[in-house]
Structure formats: structure tokens, C-alpha cells
PDB file of C-alpha atoms and ligand atoms in Angstrom:
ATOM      1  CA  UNK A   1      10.187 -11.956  10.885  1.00 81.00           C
ATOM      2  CA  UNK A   2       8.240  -9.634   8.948  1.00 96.00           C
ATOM      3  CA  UNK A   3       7.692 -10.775   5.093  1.00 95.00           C
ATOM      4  CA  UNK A   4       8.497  -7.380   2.911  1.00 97.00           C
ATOM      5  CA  UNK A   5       5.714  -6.621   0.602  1.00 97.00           C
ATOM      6  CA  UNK A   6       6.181  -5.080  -2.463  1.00 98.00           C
ATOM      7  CA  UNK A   7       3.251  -3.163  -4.093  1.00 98.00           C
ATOM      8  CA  UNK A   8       2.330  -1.568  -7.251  1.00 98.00           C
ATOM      9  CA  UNK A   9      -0.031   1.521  -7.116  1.00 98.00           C
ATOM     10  CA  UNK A  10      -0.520   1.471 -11.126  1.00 98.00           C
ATOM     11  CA  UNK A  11      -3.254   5.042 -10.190  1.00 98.00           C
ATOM     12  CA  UNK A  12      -5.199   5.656 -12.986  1.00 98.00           C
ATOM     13  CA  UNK A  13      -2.724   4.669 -15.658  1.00 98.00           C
ATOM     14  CA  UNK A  14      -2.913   1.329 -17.727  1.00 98.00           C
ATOM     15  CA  UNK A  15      -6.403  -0.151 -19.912  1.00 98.00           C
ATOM     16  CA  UNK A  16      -6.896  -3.670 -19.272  1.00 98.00           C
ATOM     17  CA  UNK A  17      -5.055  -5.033 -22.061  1.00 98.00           C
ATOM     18  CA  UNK A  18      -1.353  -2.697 -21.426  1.00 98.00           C
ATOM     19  CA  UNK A  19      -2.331  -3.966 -17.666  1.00 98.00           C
ATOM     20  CA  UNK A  20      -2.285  -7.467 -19.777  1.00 97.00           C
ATOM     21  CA  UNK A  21       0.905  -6.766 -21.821  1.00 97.00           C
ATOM     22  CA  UNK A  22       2.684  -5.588 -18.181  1.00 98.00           C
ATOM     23  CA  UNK A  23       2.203  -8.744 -16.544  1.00 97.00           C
ATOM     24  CA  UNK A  24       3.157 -10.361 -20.071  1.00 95.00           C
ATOM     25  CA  UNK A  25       6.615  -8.912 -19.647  1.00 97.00           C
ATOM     26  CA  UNK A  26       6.537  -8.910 -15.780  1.00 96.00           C
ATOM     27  CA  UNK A  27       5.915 -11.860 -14.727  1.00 94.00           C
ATOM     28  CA  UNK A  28       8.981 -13.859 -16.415  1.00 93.00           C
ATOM     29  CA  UNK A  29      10.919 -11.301 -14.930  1.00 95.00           C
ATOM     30  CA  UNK A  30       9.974 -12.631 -10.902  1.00 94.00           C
ATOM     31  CA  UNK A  31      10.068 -15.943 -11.611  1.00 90.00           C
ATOM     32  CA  UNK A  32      10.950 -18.127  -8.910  1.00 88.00           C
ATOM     33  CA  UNK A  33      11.525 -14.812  -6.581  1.00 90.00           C
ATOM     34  CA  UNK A  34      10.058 -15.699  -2.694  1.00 89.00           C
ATOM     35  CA  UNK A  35      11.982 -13.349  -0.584  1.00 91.00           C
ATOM     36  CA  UNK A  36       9.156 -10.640  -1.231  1.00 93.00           C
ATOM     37  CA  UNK A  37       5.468 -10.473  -1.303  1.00 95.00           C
ATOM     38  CA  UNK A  38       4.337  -8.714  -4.509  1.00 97.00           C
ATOM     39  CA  UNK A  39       0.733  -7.000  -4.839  1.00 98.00           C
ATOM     40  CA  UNK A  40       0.088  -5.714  -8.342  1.00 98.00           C
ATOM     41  CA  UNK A  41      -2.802  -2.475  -7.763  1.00 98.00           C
ATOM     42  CA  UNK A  42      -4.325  -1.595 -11.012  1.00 98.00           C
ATOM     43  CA  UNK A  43      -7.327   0.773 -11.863  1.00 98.00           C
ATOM     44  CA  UNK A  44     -11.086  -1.337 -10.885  1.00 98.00           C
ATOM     45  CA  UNK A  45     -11.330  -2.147 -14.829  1.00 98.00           C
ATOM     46  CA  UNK A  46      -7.841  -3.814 -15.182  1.00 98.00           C
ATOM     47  CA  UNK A  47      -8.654  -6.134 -11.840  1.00 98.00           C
ATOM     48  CA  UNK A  48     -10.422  -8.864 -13.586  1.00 97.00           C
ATOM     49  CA  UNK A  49      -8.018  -8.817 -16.065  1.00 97.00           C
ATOM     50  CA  UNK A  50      -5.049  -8.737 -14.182  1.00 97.00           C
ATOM     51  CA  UNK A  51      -6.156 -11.760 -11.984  1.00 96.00           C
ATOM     52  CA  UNK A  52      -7.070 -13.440 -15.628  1.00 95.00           C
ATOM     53  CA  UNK A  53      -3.684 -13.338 -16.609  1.00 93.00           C
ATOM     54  CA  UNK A  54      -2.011 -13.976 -13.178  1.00 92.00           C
ATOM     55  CA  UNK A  55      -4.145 -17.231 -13.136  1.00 89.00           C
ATOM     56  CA  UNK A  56      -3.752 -18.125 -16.661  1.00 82.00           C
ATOM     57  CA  UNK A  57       0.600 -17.949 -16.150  1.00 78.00           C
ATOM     58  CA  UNK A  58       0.156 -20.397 -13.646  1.00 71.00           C
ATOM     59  CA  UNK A  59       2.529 -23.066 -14.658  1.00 67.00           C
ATOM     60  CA  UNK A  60       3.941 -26.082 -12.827  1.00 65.00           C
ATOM     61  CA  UNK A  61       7.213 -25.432 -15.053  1.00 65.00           C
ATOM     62  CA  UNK A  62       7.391 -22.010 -14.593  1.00 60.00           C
ATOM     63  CA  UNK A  63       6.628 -21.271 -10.575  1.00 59.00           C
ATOM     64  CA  UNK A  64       5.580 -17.550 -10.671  1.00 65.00           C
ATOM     65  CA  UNK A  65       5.410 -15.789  -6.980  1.00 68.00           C
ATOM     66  CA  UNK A  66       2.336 -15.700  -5.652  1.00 81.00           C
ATOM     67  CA  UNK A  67       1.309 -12.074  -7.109  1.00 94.00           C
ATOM     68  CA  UNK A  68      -1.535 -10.760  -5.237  1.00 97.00           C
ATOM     69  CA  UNK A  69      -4.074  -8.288  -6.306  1.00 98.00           C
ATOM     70  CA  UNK A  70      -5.023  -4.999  -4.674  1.00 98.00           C
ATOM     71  CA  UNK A  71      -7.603  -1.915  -5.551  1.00 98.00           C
ATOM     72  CA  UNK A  72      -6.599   1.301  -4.578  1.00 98.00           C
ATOM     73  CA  UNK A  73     -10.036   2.586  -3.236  1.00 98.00           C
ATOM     74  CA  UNK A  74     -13.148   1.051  -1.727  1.00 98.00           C
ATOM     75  CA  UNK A  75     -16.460   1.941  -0.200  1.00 98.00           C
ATOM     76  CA  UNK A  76     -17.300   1.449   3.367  1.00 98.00           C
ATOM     77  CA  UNK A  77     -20.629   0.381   3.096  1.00 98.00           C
ATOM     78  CA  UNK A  78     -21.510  -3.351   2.230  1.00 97.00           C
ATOM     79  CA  UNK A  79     -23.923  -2.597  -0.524  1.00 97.00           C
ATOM     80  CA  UNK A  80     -26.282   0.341  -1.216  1.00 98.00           C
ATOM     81  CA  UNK A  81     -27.400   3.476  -3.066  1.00 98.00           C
ATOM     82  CA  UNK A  82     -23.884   4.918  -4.069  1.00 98.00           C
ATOM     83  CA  UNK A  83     -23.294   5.612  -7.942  1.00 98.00           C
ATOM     84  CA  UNK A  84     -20.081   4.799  -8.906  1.00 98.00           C
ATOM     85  CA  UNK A  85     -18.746   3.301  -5.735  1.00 98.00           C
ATOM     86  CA  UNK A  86     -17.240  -0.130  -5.210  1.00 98.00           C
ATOM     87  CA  UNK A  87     -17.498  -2.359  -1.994  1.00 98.00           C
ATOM     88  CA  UNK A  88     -15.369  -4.801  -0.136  1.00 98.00           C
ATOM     89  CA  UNK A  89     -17.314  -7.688  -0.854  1.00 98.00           C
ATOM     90  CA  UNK A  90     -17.635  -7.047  -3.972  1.00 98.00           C
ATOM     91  CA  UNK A  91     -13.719  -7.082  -4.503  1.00 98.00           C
ATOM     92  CA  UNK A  92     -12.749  -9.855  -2.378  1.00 97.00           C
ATOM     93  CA  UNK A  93     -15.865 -11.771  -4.781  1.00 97.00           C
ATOM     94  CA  UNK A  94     -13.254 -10.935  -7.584  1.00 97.00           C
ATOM     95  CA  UNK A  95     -10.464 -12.742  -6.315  1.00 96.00           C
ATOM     96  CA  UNK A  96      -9.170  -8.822  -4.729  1.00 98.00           C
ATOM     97  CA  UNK A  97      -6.794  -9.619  -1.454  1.00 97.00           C
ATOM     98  CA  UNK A  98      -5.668  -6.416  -0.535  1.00 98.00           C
ATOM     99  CA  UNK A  99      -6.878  -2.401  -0.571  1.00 98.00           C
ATOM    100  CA  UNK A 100      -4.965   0.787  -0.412  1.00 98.00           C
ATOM    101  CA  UNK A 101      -6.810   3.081   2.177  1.00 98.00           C
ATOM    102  CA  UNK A 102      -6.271   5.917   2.349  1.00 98.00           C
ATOM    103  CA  UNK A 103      -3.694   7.278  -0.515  1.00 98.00           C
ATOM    104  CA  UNK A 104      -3.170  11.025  -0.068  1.00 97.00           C
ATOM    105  CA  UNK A 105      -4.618  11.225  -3.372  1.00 97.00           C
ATOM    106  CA  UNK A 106      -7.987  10.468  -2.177  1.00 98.00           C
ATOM    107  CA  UNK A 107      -7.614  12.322   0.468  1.00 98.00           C
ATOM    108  CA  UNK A 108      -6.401  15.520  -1.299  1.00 96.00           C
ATOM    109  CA  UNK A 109      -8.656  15.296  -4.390  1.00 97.00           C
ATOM    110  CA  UNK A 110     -11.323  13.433  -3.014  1.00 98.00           C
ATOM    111  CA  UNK A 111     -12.041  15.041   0.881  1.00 97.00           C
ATOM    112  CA  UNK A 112     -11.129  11.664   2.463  1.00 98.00           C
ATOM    113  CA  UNK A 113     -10.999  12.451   6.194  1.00 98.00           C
ATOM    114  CA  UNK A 114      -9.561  10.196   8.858  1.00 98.00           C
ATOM    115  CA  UNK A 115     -12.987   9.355  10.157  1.00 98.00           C
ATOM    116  CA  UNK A 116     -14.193   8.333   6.553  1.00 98.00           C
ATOM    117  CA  UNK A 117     -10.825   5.653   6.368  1.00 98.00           C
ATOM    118  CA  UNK A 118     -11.436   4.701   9.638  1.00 98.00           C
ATOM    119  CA  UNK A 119     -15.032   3.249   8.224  1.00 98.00           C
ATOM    120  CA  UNK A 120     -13.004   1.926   5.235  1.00 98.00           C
ATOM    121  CA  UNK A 121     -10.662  -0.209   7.129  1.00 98.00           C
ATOM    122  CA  UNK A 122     -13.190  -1.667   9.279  1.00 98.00           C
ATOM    123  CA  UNK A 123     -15.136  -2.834   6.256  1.00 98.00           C
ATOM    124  CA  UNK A 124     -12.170  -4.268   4.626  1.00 98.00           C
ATOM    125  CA  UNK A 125     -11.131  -6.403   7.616  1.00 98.00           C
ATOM    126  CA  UNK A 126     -14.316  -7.298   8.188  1.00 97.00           C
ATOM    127  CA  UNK A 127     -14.378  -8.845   4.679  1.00 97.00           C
ATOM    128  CA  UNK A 128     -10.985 -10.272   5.269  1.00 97.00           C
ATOM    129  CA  UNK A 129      -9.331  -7.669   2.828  1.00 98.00           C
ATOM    130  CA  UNK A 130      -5.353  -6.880   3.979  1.00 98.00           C
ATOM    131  CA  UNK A 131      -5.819  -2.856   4.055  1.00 98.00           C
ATOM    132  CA  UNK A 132      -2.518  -1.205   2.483  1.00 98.00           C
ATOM    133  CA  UNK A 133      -3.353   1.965   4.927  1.00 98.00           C
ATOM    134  CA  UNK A 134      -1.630   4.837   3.741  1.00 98.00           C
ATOM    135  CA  UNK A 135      -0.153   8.049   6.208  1.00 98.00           C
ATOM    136  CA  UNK A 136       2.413  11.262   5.623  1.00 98.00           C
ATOM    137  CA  UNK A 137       3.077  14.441   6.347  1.00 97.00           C
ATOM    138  CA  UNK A 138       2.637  16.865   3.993  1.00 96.00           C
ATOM    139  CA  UNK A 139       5.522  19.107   3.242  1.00 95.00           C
ATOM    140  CA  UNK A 140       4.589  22.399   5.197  1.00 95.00           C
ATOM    141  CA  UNK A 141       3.882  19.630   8.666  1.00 97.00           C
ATOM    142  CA  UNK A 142       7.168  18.426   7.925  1.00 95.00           C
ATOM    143  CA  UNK A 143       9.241  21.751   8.214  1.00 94.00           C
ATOM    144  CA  UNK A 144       6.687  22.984  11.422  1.00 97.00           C
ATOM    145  CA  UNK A 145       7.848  19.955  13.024  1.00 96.00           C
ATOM    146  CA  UNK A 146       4.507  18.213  12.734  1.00 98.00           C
ATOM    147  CA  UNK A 147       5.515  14.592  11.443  1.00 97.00           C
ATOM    148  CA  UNK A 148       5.012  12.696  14.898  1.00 97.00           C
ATOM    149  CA  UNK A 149       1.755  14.537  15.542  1.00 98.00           C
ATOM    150  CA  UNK A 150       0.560  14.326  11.924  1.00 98.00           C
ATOM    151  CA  UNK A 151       1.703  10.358  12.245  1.00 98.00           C
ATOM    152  CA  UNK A 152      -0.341   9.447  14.834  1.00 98.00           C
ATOM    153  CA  UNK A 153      -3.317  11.546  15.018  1.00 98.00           C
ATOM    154  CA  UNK A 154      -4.005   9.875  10.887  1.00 98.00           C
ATOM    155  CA  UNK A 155      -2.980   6.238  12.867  1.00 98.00           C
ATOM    156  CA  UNK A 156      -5.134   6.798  15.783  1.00 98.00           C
ATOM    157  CA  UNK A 157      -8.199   7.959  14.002  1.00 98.00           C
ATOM    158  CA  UNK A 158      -7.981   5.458  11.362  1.00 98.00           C
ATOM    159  CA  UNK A 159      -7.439   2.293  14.022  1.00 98.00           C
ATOM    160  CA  UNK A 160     -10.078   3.758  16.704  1.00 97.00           C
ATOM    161  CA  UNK A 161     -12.506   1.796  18.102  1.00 96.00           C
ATOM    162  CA  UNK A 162     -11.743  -1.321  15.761  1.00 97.00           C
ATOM    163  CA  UNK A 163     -10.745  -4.743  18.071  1.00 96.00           C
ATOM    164  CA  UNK A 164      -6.906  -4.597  18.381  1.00 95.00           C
ATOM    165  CA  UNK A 165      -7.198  -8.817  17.368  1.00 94.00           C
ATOM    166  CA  UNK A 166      -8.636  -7.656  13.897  1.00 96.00           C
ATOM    167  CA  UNK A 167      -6.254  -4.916  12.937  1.00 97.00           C
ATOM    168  CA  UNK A 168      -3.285  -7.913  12.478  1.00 95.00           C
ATOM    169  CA  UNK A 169      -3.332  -8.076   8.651  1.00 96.00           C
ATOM    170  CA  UNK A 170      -3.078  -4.443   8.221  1.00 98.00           C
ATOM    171  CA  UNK A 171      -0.061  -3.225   6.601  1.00 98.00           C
ATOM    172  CA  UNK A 172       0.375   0.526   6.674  1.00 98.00           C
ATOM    173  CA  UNK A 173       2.519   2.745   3.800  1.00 98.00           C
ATOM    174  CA  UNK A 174       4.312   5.602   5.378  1.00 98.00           C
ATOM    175  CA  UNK A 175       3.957   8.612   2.408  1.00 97.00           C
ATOM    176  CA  UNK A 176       5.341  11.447   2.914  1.00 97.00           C
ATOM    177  CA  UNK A 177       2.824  13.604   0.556  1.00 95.00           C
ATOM    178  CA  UNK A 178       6.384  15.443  -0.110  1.00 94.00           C
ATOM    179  CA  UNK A 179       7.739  12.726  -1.839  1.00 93.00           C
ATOM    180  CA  UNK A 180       4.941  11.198  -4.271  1.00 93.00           C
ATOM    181  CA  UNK A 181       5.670  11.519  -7.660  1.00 89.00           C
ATOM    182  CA  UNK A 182       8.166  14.621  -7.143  1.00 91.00           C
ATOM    183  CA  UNK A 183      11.622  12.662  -7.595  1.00 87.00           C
ATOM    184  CA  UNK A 184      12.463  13.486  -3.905  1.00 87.00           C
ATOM    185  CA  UNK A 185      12.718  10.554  -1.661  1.00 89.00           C
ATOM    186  CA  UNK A 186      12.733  10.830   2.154  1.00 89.00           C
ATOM    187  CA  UNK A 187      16.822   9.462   2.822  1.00 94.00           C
ATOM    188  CA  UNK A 188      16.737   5.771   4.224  1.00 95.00           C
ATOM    189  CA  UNK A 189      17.298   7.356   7.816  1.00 95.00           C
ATOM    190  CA  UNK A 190      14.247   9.899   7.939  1.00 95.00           C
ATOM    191  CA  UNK A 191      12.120   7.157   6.484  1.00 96.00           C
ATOM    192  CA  UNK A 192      13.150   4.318   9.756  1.00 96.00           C
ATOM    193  CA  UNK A 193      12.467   7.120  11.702  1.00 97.00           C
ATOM    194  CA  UNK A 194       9.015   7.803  10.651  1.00 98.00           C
ATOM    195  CA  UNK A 195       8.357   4.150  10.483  1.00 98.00           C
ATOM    196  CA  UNK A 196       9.848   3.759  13.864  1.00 97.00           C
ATOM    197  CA  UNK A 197       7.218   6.842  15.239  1.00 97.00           C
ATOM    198  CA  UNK A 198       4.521   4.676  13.804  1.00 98.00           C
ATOM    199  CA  UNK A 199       5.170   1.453  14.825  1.00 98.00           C
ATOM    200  CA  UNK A 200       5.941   2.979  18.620  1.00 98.00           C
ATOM    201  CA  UNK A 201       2.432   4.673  18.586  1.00 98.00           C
ATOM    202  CA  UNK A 202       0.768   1.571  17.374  1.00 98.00           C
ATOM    203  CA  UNK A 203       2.349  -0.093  20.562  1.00 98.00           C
ATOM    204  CA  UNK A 204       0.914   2.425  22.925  1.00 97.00           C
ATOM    205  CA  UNK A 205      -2.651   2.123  20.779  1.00 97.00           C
ATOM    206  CA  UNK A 206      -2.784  -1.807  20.413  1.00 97.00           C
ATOM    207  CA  UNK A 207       0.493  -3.431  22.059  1.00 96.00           C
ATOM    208  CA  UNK A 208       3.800  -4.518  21.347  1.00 96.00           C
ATOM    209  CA  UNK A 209       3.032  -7.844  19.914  1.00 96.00           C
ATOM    210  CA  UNK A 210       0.678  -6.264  17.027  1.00 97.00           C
ATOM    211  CA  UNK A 211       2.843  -3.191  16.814  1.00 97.00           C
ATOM    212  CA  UNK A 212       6.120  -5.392  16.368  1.00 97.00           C
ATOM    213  CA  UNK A 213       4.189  -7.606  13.227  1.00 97.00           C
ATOM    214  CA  UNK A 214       2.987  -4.683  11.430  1.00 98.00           C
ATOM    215  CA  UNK A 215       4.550  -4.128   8.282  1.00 98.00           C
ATOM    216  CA  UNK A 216       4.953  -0.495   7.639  1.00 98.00           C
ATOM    217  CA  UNK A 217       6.086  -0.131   3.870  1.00 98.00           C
ATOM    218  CA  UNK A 218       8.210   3.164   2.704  1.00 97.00           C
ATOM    219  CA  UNK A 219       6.227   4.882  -0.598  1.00 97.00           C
ATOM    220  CA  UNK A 220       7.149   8.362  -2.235  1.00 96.00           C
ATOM    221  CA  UNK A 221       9.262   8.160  -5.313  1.00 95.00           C
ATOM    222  CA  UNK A 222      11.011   4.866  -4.824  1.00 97.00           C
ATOM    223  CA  UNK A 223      12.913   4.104  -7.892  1.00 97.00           C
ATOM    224  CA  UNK A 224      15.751   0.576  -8.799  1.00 97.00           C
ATOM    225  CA  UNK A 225      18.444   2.983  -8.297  1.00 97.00           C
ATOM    226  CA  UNK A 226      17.243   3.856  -4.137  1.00 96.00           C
ATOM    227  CA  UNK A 227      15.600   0.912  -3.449  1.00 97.00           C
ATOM    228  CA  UNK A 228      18.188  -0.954  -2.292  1.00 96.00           C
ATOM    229  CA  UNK A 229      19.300   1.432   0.322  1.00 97.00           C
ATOM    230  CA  UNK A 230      15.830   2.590   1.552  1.00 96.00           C
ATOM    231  CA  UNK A 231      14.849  -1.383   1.684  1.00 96.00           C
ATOM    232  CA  UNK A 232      17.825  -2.258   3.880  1.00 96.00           C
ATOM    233  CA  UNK A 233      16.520   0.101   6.909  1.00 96.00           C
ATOM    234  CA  UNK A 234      15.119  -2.759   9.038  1.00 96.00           C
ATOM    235  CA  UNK A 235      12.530  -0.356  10.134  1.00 96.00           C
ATOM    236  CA  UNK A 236      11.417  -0.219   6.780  1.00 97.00           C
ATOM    237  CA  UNK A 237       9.258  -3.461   5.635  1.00 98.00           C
ATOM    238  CA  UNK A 238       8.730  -3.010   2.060  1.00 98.00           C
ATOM    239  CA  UNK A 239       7.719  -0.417  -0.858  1.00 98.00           C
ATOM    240  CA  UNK A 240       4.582   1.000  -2.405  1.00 98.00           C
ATOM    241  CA  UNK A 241       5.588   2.170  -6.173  1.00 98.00           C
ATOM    242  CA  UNK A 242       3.869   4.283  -8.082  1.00 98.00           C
ATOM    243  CA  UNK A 243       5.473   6.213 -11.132  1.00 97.00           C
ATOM    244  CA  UNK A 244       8.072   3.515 -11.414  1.00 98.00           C
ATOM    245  CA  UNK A 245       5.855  -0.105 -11.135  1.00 98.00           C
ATOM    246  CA  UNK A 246       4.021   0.700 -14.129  1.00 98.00           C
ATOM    247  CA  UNK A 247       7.015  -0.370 -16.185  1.00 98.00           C
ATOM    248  CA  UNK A 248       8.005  -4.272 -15.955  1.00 98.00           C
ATOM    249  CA  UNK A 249      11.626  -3.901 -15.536  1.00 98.00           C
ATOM    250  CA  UNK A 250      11.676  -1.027 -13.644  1.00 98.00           C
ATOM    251  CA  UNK A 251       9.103  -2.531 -11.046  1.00 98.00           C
ATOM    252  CA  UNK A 252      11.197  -6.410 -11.113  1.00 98.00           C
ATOM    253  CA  UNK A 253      14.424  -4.369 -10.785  1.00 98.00           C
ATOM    254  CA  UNK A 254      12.944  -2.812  -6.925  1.00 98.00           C
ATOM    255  CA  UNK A 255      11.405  -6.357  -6.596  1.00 97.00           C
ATOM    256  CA  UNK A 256      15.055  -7.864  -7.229  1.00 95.00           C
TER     257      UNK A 256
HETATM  258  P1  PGA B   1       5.504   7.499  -6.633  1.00 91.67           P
HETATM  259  O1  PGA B   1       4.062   7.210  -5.978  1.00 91.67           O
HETATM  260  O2  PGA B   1       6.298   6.214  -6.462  1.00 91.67           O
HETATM  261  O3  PGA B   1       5.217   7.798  -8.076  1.00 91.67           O
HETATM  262  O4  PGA B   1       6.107   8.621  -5.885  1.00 91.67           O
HETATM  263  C1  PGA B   1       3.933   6.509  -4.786  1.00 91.67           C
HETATM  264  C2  PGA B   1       2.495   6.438  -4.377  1.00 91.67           C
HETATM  265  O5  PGA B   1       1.769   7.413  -4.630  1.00 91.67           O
HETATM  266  O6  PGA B   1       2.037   5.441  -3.811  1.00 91.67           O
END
């Protein structure tokens, strides 16, 4: 029922034009796929760019997937005085469909708190963005025993006091902060699990019927070589990629 999405998290790697020689490469490579959504996330200066070239591809002989674009960061506020910051509106103006909320790299570098997302994801469903929200334990939670609490206190805070009807395009990214770029994946059993501690506390936040649609994607050092098994948990409804999307047969291989 639920439509696995693929994304890319490209982080601050790629100019516009290697973002333009990826998709050069890439996007032969996914021809004619369907089975998976696919949401290419590039740095704010390779956006335009990227949605350039996805647009220029188009090609009645050569049917490309629909490749969405994503940024990995907004601001909450619709416009105002805020050097260097980017809104909602002013991506979705772009042609911008989705947003990662949320990555534990803002919040880690960047002192995002749960009640700063929570602002975040309200502005980018109210400008009909699809928020990628992103949650995980860090390593130390994980060996207290702190997943489940860690889980759904970042959940609760980040869905409270927005109308259960508007949280239905959300798609959250389970992270374990453990597993991001160190090599070490969560196995394909401790990720379901997390996913199904989620998706059970979404139920007892919003309901079943919300709860059962949300797609809750796996990210922390997914590679070709584990997606396979990771991507066959049925709790598990798709992938965010970092380290290993920014190459184009690495990221079509996981896509594949
Ligand atoms: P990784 O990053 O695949 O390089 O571990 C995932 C992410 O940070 O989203």
C-alpha cells in the first residue's frame, strides 16, 4: 500500500554542475523504474539546477521516473529578517516538493530542538511541502535503553498541536545518529523494530488510519550491498542515502 521512497541526502557535497554531471549519468540508469519514488536532495545552489536538468531529460522516448526534488533545511517563517535563511515558499516557488526536517546534523551542529522542527513542519505542510522528518537515537540512548522514549518524545514534539488531517504527506526517516556515515547499519530486524515503535506511537498520537499510511524510511549507512535486505522488512518503507547517493551507480544500484 505504501509507495517506498527513495531519497538522496547529497549534504553539502556536489557544485551545481557535478550535481549536473550526476543526473547526466543517473538518470539513464532509472529509466523506466516505477516501483520506487525517488527524491534527489542536493545543497540550495544545485536545486535550480538539478530541476533544470530533470526537466530538460524529459523525453517521450526515454520515460524517466518522476524524480522529485527535496532541500535538506528550511526556515519556519514565511518571509522576514533572517540572513542566510531559506523559506518554504520560496522552495516550493522553485519547483522544491519535499524537505528533510530535522537531520541530526542540524540538530547536532546547528542547536535544532524539537520545538524549532515542530515550527518547521508546520510551515512546510502549510505550503504543501512533503516533510522528510528525520528521528534516532543517538548511540549512548541506544545502550541506556532509551530508543522508544527518545522515538517518541522527538515524534510527539515535532507533530504537536498540528491538525492530525494535515500531517498525511509526512514521511518520517528513522536515523539512528549511530549509524550515519560510520559504516554501521542498524540489522534489518532492529530497524522494523524502531519503525514499528514509531508508527505504533503515531497511532496513539493521530490514529491508525494516518499511522498505518505513513511511510517511515530506514537512513544510516545504507549501501547496494544491504539494501536489499534492510528494504525487504515490510516495516521499513524506503531509504534516505547519504554517503552512497552521491555516486550514480551506487545510488541506481539501492534504487534497483
Ligand atoms: P549515510 O547518511 O548514508 O552516509 O550514513 C545518511 C543520512 O545522513 O541521511
Amino acid at each position: 500500500m505504501r509507495k517506498p521512497l527513495i531519497a538522496a541526502n547529497w549534504k553539502m557535497y556536489k557544485t551545481p554542475a557535478e550535481a549536473e554531471s550526476f543526473l547526466h549519468a543517473f538518470l539513464p540508469l532509472v529509466e523506466g523504474h516505477t516501483r520506487n519514488e525517488i527524491v534527489l536532495c542536493p545543497s540550495f545552489v544545485a536545486l535550480a539546477p538539478v530541476l533544470a536538468a530533470i526537466k530538460g531529460s524529459a523525453h517521450p522516448a526515454h520515460p524517466h521516473p518522476r524524480i522529485h526534488v527535496g532541500a535538506q533545511n528550511m526556515h519556519f517563517a514565511a518571509e522576514g529578517a533572517y540572513t542566510g535563511e531559506i523559506s518554504a515558499g520560496m522552495l516550493s516557488a522553485l519547483g522544491v516538493t519535499h524537505v528533510i526536517i530535522g537531520h541530526s546534523e542540524r540538530r547536532q551542529y546547528f542547536g535544532e530542538t524539537d520545538e524549532l522542527l515542530n515550527r518547521k513542519l508546520a510551515a512546510a505542510l502549510e505550503k504543501r511541502l512533503i516533510p522528510i522528518l528525520c528521528v534516532g537515537e543517538t548511540e549512548q540512548e541506544r545502550e541506556q535503553g532509551k530508543t522508544e522514549e527518545v522515538l517518541s518524545r522527538q515524534i510527539g514534539r515535532a507533530i504537536s498541536q498540528i491538525e492530525p488531517g494535515k500531517l498525511e504527506p509526512m514521511v518520517v526517516a528513522y536515523e539512528p545518529v549511530w549509524a550515519i556515515g560510520t559504516g554501521k547499519t542498524a540489522t534489518p530486524l532492529m530497524a522494523a523494530d524502531a519503525h514499528l515503535m514509531i508508527r505504533t506511537h503515531v497511532a496513539q498520537l493521530v490514529g491508525r488510519p494516518i499511522a498505518e499510511a505513513l511511510r517511515i524510511l530506514y537512513g544510516g549507512s545504507v549501501k547496494p550491498d544491504n539494501a536489499t535486505s534492510l528494504l525487504s522488512q515490510p516495516e521499513i518503507d524506503g531509504a534516505l542515502v547519504g554517503g552512497a547517493s552521491l555516486d550514480p551507480a551506487s545510488f541506481a544500484r539501492i534504487i534497483q
